[in-house]
XYZ file of C-alpha atoms in Angstrom:
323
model
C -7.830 42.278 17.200
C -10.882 40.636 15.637
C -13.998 43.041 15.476
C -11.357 45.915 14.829
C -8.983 44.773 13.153
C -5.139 44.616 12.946
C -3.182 47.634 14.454
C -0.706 49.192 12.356
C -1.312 53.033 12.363
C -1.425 54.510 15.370
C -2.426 58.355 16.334
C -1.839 60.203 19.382
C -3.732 63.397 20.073
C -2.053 65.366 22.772
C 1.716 65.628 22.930
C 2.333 66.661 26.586
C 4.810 64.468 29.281
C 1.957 61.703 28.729
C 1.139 61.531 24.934
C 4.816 62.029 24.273
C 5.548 59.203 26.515
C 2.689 56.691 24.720
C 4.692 57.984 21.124
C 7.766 56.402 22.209
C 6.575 53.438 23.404
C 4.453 52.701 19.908
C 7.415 53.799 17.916
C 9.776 51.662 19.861
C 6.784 48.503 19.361
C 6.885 48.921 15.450
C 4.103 51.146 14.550
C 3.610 54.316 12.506
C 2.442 57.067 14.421
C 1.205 60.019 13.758
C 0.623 62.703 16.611
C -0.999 66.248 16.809
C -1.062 68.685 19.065
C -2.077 72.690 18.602
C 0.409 73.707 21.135
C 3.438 76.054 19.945
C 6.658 74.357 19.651
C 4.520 70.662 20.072
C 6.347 68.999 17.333
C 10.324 69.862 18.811
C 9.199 68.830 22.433
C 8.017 65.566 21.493
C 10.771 64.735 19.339
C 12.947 66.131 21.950
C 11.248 63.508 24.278
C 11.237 60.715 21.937
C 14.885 61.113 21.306
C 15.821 61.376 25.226
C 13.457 58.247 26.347
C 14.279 55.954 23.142
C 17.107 54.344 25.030
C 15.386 53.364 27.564
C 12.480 51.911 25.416
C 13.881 49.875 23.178
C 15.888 48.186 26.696
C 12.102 47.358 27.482
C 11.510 45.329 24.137
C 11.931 47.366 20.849
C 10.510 45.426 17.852
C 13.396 44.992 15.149
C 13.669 47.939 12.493
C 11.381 50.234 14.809
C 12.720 53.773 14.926
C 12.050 57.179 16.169
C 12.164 58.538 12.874
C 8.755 56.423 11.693
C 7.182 59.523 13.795
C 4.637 62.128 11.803
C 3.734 65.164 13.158
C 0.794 67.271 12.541
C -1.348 70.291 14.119
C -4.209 69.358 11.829
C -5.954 66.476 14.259
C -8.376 65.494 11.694
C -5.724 64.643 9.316
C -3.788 62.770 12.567
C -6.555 60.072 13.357
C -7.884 60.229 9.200
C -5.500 56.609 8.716
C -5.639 55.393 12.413
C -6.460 51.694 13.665
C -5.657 52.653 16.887
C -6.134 56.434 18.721
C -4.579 57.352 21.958
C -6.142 60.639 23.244
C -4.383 62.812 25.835
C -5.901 65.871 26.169
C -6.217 67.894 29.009
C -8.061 66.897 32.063
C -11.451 69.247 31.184
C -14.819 67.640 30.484
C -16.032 70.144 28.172
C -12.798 69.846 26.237
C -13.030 65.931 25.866
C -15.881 65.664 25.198
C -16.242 67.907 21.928
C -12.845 66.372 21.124
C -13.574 63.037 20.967
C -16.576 64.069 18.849
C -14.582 65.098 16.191
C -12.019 62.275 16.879
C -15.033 59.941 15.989
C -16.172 62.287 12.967
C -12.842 61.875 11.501
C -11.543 58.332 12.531
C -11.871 55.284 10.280
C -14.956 53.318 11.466
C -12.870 50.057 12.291
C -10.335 52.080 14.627
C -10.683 51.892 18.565
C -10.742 55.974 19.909
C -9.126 55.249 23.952
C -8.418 58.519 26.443
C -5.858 58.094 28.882
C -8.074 59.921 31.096
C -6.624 60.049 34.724
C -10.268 61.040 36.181
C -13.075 61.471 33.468
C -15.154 58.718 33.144
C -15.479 57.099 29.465
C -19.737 57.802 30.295
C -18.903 61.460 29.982
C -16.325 61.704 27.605
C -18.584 59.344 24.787
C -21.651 61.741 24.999
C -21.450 63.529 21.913
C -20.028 60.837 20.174
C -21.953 58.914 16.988
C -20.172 55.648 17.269
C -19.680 55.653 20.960
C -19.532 51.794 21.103
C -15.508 52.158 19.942
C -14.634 54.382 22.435
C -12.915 53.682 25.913
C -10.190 54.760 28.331
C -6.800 53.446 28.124
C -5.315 55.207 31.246
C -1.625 54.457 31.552
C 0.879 54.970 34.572
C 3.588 57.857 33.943
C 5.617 57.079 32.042
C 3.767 54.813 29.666
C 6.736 53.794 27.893
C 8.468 52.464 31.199
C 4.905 51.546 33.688
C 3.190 48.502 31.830
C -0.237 49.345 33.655
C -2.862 50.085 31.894
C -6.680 50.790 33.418
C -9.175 49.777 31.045
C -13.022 50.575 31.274
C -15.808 51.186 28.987
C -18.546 53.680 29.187
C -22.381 53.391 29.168
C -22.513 52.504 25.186
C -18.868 51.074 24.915
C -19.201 47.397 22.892
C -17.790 44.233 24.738
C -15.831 43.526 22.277
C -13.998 47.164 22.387
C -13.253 46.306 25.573
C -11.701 42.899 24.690
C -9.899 44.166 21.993
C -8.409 46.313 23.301
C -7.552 44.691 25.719
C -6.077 42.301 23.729
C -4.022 45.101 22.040
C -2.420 46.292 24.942
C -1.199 42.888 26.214
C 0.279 42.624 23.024
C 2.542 45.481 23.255
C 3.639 44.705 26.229
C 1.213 46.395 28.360
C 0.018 45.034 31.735
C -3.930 45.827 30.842
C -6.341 45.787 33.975
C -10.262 45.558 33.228
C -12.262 47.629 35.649
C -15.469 46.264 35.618
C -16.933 49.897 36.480
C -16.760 52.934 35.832
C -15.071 55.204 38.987
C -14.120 58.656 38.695
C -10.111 58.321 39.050
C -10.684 55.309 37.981
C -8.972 52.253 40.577
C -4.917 53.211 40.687
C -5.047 56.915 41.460
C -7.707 55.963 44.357
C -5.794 53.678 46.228
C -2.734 56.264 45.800
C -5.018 59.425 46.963
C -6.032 56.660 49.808
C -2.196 55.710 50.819
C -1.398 59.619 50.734
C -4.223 60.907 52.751
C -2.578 58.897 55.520
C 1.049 59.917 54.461
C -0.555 63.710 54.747
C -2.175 63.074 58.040
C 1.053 61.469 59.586
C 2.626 64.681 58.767
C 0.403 67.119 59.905
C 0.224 65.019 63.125
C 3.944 65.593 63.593
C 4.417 61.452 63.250
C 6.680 61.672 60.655
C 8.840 64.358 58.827
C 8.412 64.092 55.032
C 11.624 62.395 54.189
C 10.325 59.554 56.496
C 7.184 59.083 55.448
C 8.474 58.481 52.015
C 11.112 55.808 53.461
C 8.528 54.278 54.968
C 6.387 53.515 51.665
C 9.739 52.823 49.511
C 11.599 51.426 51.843
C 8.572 49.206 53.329
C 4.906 47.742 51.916
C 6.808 49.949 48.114
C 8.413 47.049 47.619
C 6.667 44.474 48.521
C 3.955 45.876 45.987
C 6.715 46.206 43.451
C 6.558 42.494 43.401
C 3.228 40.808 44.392
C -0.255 43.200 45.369
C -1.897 43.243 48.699
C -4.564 40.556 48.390
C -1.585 37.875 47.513
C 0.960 39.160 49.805
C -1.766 38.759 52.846
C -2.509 35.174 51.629
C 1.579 35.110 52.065
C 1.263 36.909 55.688
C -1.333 34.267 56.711
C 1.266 31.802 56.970
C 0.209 28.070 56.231
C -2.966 29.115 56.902
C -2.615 31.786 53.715
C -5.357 34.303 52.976
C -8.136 32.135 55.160
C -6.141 32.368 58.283
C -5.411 35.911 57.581
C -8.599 36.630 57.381
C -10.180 34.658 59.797
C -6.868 35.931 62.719
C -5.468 39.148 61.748
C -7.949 40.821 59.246
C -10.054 42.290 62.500
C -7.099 43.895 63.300
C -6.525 45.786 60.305
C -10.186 46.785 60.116
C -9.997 47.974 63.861
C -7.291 50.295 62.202
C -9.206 51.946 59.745
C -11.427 53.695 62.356
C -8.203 55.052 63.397
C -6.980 56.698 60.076
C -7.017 60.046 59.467
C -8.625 62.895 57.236
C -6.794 65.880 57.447
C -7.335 69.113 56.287
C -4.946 70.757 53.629
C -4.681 74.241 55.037
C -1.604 76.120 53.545
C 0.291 75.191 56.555
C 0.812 71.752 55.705
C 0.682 72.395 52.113
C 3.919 74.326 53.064
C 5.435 72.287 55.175
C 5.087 69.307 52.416
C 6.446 71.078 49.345
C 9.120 72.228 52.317
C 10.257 68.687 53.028
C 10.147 67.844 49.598
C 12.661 70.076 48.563
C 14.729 69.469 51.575
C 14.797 65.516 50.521
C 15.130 66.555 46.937
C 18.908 68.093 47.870
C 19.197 70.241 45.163
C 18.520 67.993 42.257
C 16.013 69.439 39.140
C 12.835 67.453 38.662
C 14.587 65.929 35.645
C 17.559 64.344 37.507
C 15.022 62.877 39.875
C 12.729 61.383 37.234
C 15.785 59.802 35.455
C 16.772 58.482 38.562
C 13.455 56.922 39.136
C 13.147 55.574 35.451
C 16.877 53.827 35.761
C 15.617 52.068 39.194
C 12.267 50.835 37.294
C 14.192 49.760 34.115
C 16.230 47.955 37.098
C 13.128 46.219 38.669
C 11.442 45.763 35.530
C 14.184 43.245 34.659
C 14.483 41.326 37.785
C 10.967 40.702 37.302
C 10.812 39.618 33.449
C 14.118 37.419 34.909
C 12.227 35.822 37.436
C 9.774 32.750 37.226
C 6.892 33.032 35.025
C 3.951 34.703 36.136
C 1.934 31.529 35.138
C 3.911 29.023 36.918
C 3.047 30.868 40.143
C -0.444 31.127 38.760
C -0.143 35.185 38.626
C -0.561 35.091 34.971
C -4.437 35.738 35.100
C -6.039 39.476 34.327
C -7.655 41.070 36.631
């Protein structure tokens, strides 16, 4: 990182199931980090978390000599971010909140260090307002979990520098991180939005009586799931096109699919089908916790994640570009 400088110190400022995951997947990349959080208990849940998702991080690429145990924790924030290159907030999702916190984040962070939110809906425009060196300041938004999802949204606000943005983007790639540049700011930002898209129709197939809940999740997972686990939509239509590729696509079938949106749905979420979802859910679940589900999920992605880093590289099939 050029304008900012070299990352060696990084601080995380919110410890919950998202900061906790971003710890471990610093520690297990070879920095020092340092985390805070004023919650009760913070400190034995994260290092509870560390310890339970270290495996499973250092199978994605642990630098040699990392360990859990290069972990600090703090409640005093200011004394978190007082050493930081690099801060990764995590707060919870209030406006008010960030935005006096990354005031004092800024206050109390060295002026080289880049201050990034993981944000899942706040804009970077908002967040920066109070800010006196808003120009450093960006959101990092990550996929749960961060130390297992290599996506990472990045987008600057109103007064973020270029060169924030490239740097950090250039930080992310580095540690293994599959950075995105939005190019605007949109509240949600771009992956949650085409999610909330996909699931409107998932909800309005159920409330229709299409599909039970079971089956509408076969049919993402099972289907287009993965597909997109693989290549995105834009390439795999080029694919769909045939020897024609994305022109003939276009040009033959793309009417089609935009005859089709007309046709999708908006439903309502009364407590009917709010009900009859978390009803289905639980069916499908079978009895298994939360936890036995999410380490079910995490040993299928460590799974895919491997095919793919086995597979061809990305830039001899020209995918290696950022978007």
């Amino acid at each position: 990182m050029n304008a900012h400088g070299p990352v060696q110190r990084v601080a995380i400022v919110g410890t919950g199931t998202i900061g906790a995951s971003w710890a471990t997947h610093y520690l297990a990349r070879g920095f020092d980090v340092t985390a805070t959080d004023p919650a009760p208990a913070a400190e034995e849940a994260l290092r509870a978390y560390v310890a339970e998702a270290w495996d499973a991080a250092a199978t994605l690429g642990a630098e040699p000599g990392t360990s859990p145990d290069r972990l600090r924790f703090t409640s005093d924030m200011r004394e978190a971010v007082a050493d930081a290159d690099f801060v990764q907030e995590n707060a919870p999702e209030r406006p008010e909140l960030k935005v006096g916190l990354f005031a004092d984040i800024d206050d109390a962070t060295p002026p080289g260090a880049i201050i990034a939110s993981s944000s899942s809906g706040i804009t970077m425009s908002v967040i920066q307002a109070e800010c006196r060196n808003p120009q450093r300041t960006l959101i990092g938004h990550p996929f749960n979990p961060p130390h297992i999802i290599p996506l990472v949204e990045v987008v600057g606000g109103a007064k973020t520098a270029p060169e924030t943005v490239r740097d950090a983007m250039s930080f992310y790639t580095a540690i293994g991180k599959k950075p995105i540049h939005l190019k605007k700011e949109l509240p949600g930002h771009v992956a949650n939005r085409l999610q909330a898209a996909l699931y409107r129709e998932v909800v309005h197939m159920i409330d229709q009586g299409v599909l039970d809940v079971a089956d509408s999740d076969d049919a993402v997972s099972w289907g287009p799931g993965l597909r997109w686990g693989v290549m995105g939509p834009n390439l795999l239509w080029h694919l769909g096109g045939g020897a024609g590729g994305i022109q003939h696509f276009m040009e033959t079938l793309m009417p089609g699919m935009a005859g089709m949106w007309r046709e999708l749905g908006d439903p309502e979420l009364t407590p009917e089908l709010k009900e009859k979802i978390v009803g289905g859910v639980l069916e499908e679940a079978d009895g298994h916790s939360v936890d036995e589900l999410a380490a079910q999920r995490d040993a299928m992605l460590l799974s895919l994640l491997a095919v793919r880093a086995s597979g061809p590289p990305a830039d001899t099939l020209g995918l290696g570009g950022q978007a």
